[in-house]
PDB file of C-alpha atoms in Angstrom:
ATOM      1  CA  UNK O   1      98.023  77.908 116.287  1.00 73.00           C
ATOM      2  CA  UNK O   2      99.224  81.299 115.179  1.00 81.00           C
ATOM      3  CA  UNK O   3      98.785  82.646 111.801  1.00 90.00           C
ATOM      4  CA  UNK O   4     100.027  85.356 109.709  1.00 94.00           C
ATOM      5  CA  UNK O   5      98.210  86.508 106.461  1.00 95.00           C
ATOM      6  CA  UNK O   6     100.190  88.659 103.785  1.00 96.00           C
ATOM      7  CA  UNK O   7      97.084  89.768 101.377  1.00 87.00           C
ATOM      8  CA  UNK O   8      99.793  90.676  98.921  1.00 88.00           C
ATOM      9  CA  UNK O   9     101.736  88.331  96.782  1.00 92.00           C
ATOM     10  CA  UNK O  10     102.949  90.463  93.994  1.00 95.00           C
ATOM     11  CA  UNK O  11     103.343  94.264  94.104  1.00 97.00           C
ATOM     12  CA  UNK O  12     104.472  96.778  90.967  1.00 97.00           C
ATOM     13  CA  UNK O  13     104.983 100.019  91.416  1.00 97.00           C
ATOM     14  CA  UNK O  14     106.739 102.559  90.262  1.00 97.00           C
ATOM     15  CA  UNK O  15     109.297 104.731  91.524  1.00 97.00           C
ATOM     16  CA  UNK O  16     107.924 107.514  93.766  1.00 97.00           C
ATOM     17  CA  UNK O  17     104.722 105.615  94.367  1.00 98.00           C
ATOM     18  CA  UNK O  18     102.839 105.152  97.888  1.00 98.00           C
ATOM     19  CA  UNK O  19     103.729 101.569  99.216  1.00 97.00           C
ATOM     20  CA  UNK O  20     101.486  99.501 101.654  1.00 97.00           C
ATOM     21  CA  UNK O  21     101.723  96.000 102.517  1.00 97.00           C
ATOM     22  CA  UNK O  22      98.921  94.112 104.646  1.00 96.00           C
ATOM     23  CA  UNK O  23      99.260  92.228 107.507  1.00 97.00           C
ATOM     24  CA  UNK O  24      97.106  90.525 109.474  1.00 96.00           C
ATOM     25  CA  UNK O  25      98.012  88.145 112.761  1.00 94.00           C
ATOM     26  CA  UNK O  26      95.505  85.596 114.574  1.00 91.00           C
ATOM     27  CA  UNK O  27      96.779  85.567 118.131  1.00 79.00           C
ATOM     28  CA  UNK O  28      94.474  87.772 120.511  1.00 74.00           C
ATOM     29  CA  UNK O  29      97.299  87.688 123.169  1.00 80.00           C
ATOM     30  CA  UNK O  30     100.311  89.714 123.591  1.00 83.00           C
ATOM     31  CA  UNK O  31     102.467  89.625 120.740  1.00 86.00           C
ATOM     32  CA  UNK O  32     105.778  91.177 119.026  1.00 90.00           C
ATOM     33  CA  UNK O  33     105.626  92.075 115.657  1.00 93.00           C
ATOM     34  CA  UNK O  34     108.289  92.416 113.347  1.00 95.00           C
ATOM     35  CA  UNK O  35     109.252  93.317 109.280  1.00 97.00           C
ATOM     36  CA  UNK O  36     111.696  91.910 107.437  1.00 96.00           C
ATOM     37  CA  UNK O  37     113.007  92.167 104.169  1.00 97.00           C
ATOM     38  CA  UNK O  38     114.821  90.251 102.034  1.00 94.00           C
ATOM     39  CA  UNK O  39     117.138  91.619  98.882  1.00 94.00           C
ATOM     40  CA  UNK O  40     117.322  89.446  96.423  1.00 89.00           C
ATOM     41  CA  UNK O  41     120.138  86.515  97.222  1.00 85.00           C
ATOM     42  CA  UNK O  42     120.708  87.849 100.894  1.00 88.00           C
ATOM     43  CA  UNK O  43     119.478  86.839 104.253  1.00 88.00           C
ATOM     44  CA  UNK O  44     116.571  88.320 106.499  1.00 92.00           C
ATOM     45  CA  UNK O  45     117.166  91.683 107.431  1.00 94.00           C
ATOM     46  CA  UNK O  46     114.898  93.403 110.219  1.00 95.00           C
ATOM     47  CA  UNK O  47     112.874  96.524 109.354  1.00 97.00           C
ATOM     48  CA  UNK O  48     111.459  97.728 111.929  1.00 96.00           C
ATOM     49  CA  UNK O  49     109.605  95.931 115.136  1.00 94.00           C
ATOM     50  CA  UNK O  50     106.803  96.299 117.905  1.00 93.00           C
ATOM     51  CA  UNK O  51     106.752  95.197 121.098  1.00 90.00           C
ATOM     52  CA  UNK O  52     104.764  97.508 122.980  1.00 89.00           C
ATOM     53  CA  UNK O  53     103.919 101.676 123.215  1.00 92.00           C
ATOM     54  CA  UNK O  54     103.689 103.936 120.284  1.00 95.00           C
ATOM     55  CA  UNK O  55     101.788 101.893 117.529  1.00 95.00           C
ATOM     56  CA  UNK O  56     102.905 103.711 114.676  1.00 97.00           C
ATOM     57  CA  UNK O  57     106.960 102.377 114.299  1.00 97.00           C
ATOM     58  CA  UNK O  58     109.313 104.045 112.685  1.00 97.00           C
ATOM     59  CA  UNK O  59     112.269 101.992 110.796  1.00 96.00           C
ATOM     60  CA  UNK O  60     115.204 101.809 108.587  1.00 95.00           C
ATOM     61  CA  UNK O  61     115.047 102.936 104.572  1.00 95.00           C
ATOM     62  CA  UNK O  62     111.987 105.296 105.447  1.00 96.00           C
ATOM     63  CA  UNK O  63     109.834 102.288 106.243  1.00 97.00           C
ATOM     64  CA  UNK O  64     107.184 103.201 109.367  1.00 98.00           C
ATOM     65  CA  UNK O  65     104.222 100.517 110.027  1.00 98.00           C
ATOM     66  CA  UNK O  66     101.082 100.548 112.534  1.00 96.00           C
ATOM     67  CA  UNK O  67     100.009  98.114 115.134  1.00 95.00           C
ATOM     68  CA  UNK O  68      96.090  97.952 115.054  1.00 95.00           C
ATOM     69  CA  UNK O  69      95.362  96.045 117.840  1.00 92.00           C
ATOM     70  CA  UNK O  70      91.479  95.764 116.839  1.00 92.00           C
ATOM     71  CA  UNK O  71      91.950  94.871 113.588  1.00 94.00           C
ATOM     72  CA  UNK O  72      94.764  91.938 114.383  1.00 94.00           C
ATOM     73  CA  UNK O  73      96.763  94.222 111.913  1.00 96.00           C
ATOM     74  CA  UNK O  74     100.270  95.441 111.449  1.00 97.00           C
ATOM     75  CA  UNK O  75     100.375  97.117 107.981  1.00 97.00           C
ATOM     76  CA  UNK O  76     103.806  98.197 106.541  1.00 98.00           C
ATOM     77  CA  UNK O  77     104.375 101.744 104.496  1.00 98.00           C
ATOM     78  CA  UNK O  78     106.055 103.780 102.880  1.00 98.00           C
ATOM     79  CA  UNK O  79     105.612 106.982 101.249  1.00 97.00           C
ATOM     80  CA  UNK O  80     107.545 106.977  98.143  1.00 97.00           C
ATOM     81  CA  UNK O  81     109.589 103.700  96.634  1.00 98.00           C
ATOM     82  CA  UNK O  82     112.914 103.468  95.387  1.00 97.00           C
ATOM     83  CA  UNK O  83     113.797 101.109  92.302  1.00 96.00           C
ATOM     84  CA  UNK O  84     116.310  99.716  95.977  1.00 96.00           C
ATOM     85  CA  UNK O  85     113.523  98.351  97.383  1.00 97.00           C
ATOM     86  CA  UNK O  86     112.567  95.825  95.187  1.00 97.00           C
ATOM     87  CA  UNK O  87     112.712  92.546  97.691  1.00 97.00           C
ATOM     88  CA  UNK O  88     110.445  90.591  99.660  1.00 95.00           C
ATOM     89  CA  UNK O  89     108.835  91.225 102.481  1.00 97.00           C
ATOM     90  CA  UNK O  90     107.886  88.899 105.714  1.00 96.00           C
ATOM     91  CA  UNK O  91     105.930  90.070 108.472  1.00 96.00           C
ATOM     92  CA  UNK O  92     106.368  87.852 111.210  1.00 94.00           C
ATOM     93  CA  UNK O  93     104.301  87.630 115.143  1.00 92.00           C
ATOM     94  CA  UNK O  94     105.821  85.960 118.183  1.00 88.00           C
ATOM     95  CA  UNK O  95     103.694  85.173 120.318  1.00 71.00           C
ATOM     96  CA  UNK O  96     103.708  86.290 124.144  1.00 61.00           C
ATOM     97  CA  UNK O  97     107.385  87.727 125.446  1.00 60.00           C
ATOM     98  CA  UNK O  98     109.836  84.661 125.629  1.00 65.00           C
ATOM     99  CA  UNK O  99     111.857  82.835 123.284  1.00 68.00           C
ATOM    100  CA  UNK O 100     111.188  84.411 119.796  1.00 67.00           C
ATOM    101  CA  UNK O 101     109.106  81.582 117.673  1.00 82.00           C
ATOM    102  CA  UNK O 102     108.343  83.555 114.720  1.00 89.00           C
ATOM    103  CA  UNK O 103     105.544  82.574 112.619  1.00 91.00           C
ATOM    104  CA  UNK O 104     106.061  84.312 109.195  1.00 93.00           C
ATOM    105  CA  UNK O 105     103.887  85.378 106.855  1.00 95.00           C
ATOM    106  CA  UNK O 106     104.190  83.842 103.018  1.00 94.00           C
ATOM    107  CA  UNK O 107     105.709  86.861 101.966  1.00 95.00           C
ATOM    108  CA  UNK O 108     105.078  89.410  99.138  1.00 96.00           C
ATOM    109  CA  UNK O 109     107.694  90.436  95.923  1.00 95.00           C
ATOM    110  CA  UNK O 110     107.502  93.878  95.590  1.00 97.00           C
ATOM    111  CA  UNK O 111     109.142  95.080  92.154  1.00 97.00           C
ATOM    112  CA  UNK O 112     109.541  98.646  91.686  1.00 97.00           C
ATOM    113  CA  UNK O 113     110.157  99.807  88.484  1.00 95.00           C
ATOM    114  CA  UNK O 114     112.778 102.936  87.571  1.00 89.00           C
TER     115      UNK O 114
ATOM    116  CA  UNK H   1     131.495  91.025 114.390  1.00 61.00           C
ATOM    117  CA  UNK H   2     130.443  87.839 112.121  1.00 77.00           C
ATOM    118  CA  UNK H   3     127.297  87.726 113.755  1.00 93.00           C
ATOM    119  CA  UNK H   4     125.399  84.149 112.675  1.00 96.00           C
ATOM    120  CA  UNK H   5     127.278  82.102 110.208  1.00 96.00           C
ATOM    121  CA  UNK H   6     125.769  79.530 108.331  1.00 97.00           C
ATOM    122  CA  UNK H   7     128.110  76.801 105.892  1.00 97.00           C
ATOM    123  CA  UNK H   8     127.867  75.318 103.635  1.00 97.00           C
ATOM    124  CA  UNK H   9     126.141  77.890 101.486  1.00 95.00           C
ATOM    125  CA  UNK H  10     124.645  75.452  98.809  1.00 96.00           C
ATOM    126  CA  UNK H  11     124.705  72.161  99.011  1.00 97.00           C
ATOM    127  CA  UNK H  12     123.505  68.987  97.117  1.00 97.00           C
ATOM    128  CA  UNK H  13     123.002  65.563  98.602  1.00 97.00           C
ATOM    129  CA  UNK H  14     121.197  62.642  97.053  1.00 98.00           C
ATOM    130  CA  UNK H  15     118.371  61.204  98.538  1.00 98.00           C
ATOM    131  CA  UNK H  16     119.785  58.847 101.793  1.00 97.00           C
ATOM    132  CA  UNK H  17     122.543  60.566 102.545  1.00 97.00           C
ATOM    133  CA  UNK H  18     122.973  62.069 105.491  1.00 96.00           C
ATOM    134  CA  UNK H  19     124.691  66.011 106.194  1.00 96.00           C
ATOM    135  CA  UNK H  20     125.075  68.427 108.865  1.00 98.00           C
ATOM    136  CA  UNK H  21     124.242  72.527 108.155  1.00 98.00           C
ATOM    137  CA  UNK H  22     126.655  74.305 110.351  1.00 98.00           C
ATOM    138  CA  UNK H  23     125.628  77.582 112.659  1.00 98.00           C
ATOM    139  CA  UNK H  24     127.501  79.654 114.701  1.00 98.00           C
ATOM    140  CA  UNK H  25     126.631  82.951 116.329  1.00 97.00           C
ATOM    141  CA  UNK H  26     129.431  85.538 117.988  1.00 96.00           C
ATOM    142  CA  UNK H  27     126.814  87.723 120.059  1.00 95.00           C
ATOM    143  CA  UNK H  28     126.255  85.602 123.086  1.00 94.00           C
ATOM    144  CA  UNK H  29     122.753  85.197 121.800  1.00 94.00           C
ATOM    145  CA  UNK H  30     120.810  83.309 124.464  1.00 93.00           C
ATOM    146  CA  UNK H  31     117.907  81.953 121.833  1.00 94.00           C
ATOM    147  CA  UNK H  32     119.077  80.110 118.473  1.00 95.00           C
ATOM    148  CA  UNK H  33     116.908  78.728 116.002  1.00 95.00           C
ATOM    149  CA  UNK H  34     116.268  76.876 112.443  1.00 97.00           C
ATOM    150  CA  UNK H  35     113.653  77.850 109.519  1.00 96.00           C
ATOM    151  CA  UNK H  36     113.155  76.620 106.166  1.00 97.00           C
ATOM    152  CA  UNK H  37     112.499  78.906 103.359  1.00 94.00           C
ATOM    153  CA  UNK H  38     109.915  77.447 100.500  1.00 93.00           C
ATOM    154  CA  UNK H  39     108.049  79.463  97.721  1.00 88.00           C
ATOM    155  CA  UNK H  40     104.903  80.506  98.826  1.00 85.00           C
ATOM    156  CA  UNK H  41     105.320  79.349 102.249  1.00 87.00           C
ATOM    157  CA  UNK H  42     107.393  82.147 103.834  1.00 88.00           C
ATOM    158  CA  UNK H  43     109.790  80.281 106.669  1.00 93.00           C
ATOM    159  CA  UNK H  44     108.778  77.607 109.230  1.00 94.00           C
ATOM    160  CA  UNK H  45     110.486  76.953 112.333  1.00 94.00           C
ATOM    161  CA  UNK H  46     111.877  73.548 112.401  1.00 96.00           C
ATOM    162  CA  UNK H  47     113.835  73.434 115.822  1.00 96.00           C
ATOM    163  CA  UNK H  48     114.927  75.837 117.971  1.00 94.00           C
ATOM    164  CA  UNK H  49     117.094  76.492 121.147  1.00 94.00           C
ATOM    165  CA  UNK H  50     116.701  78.671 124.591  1.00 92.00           C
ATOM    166  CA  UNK H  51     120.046  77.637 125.882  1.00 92.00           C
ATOM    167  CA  UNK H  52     122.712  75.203 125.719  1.00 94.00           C
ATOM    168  CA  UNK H  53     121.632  71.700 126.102  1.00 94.00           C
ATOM    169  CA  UNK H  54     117.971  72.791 125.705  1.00 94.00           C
ATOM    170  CA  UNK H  55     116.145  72.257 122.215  1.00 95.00           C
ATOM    171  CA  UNK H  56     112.823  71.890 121.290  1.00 93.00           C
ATOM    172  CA  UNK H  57     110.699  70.948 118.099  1.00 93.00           C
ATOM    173  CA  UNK H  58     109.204  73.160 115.515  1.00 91.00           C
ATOM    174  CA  UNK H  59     106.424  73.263 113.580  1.00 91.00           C
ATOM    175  CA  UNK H  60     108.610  71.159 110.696  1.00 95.00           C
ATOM    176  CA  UNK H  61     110.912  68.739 112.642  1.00 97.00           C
ATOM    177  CA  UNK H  62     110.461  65.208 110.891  1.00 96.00           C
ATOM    178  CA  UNK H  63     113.335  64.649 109.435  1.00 96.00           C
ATOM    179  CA  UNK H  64     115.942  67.089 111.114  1.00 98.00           C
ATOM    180  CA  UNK H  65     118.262  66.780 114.353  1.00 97.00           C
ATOM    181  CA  UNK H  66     119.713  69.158 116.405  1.00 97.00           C
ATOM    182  CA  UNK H  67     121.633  69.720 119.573  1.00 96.00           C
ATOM    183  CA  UNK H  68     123.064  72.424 121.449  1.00 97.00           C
ATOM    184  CA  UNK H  69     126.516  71.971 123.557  1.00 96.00           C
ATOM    185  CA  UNK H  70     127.367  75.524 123.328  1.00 96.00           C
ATOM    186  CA  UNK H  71     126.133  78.503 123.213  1.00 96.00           C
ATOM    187  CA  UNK H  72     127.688  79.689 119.746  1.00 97.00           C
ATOM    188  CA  UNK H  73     126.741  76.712 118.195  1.00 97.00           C
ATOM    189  CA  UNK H  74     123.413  75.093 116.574  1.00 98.00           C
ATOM    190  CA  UNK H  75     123.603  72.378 113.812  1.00 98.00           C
ATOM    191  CA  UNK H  76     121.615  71.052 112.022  1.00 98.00           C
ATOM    192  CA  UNK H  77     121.643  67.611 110.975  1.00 98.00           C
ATOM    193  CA  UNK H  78     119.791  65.836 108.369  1.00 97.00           C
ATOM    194  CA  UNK H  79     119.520  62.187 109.074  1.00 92.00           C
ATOM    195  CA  UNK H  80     118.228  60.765 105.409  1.00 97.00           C
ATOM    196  CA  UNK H  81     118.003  63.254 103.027  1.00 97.00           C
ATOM    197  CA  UNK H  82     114.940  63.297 100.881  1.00 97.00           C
ATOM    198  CA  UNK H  83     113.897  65.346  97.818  1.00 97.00           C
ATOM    199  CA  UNK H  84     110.912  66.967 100.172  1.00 97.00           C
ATOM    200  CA  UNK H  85     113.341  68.786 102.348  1.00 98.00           C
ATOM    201  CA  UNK H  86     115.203  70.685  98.895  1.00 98.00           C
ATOM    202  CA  UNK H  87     114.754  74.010 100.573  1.00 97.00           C
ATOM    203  CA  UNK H  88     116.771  77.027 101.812  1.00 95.00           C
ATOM    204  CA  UNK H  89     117.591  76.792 105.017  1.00 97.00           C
ATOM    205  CA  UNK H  90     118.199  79.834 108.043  1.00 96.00           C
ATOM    206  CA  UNK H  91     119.835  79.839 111.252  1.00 97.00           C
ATOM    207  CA  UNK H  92     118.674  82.818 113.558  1.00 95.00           C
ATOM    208  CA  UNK H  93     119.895  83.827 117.356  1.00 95.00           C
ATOM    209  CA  UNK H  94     118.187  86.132 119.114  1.00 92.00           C
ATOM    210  CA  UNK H  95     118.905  87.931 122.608  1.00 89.00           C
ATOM    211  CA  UNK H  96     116.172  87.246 125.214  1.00 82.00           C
ATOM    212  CA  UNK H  97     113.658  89.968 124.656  1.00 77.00           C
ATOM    213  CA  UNK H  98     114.903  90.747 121.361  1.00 83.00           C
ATOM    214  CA  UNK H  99     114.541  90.398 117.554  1.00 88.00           C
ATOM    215  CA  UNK H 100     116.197  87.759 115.611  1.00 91.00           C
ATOM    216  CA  UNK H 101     119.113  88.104 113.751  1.00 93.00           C
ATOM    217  CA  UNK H 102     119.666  85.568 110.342  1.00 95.00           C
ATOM    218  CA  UNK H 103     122.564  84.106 108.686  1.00 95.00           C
ATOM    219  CA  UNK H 104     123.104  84.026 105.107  1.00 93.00           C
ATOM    220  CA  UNK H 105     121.195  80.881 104.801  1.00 94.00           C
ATOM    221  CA  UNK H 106     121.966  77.161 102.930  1.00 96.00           C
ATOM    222  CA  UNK H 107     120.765  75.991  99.590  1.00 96.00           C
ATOM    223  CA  UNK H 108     120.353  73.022  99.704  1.00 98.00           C
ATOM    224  CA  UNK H 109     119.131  70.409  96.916  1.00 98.00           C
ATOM    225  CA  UNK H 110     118.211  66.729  97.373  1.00 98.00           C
ATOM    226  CA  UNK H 111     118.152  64.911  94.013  1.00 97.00           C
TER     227      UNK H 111
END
């Protein structure tokens, strides 16, 4: 069965730091990829997705990750934090094209601190 | 819009009584679906739906019912509540080809 690994659990940083959260998938097939994000209290909300082309994606808030097909990875960044983006984060694989089965990730807190 | 609504938002049973988490979607979404949300397990899919009158099992489905009759609707129905399945719950819809978009979710506690 597919997996999802999230190497991260907890994340501090502070404001204006470098963010990147790990992601690695276990399917060798074709897959979509997605981020989400959850504020705290509030539903899933997508960040960005891949489903095929350009492996570096570009999505909301300034977030951007990269599809490393080799490495089974699909690593989430961002440049510089914002005290806003303390959340959790899911990355999540579906495998194949059809009906979107999402196998998430545990998810890592990321606190940023003013 | 409303896009997917999910009610009640919390909810607490006791354990052996039976409930039904209400979902409904206003997109047309062709694909809906049910996770559960535990700490330090991200979500798992429970049961999900590629049409109306089509649903299929999860990775989590002892325990849980569902059915499909439309296509804006998708509940959820918890047969004998037990303490095990305290959790908070998500309803998602998705267009084919497409991400999935969540509802607000359902706290719910079993005591």
């Amino acid at each position: 069965a597919q997996s999802v690994s999230q190497h991260n659990h907890h994340v501090i940083l502070s404001e204006a730091a470098s963010l990147e959260l790990g992601c690695n998938y276990s399917y060798g097939g074709t897959v979509n990829l997605f981020w989400y994000v959850q504020y705290p209290g509030q539903h899933l909300q997508l960040l960005l997705k891949y489903f095929s082309g350009d492996p570096l994606v570009k999505g909301i808030k300034g977030f951007e990750a990269e599809f490393i097909k080799s490495k089974f990875s699909f690593n989430l960044r961002k440049p510089s934090v914002q005290w806003s983006d303390t959340a959790e984060y899911f990355c999540a694989v579906n495998e194949g094209t059809g009906f979107q089965k999402l196998v998430f990730g545990t998810g890592t807190r990321l606190l940023v601190s003013p | 819009n409303a896009g997917v609504t999910q009610t009640p938002k919390f909810q607490v049973l006791k354990t052996g009584q039976s409930m039904t988490l209400q979902c409904a979607q206003d997109m047309n979404h062709e694909y809906m679906s049910w996770y559960r949300q535990d700490p330090g397990m991200g979500l798992r899919l429970i049961h999900y739906s590629v049409g109306a009158g089509i649903t299929d099992q999860g990775e989590v489905p002892n325990g849980y019912n569902v059915s499909r009759s439309t296509t804006e609707d998708f509940p959820l129905r918890l047969l004998s509540a037990a303490p095990s399945q305290t959790s908070v719950y998500f309803c998602a819809s998705s267009p084919r080809g497409s991400e999935a978009f969540f509802g607000q979710g359902t706290r719910l506690t079993v005591v």
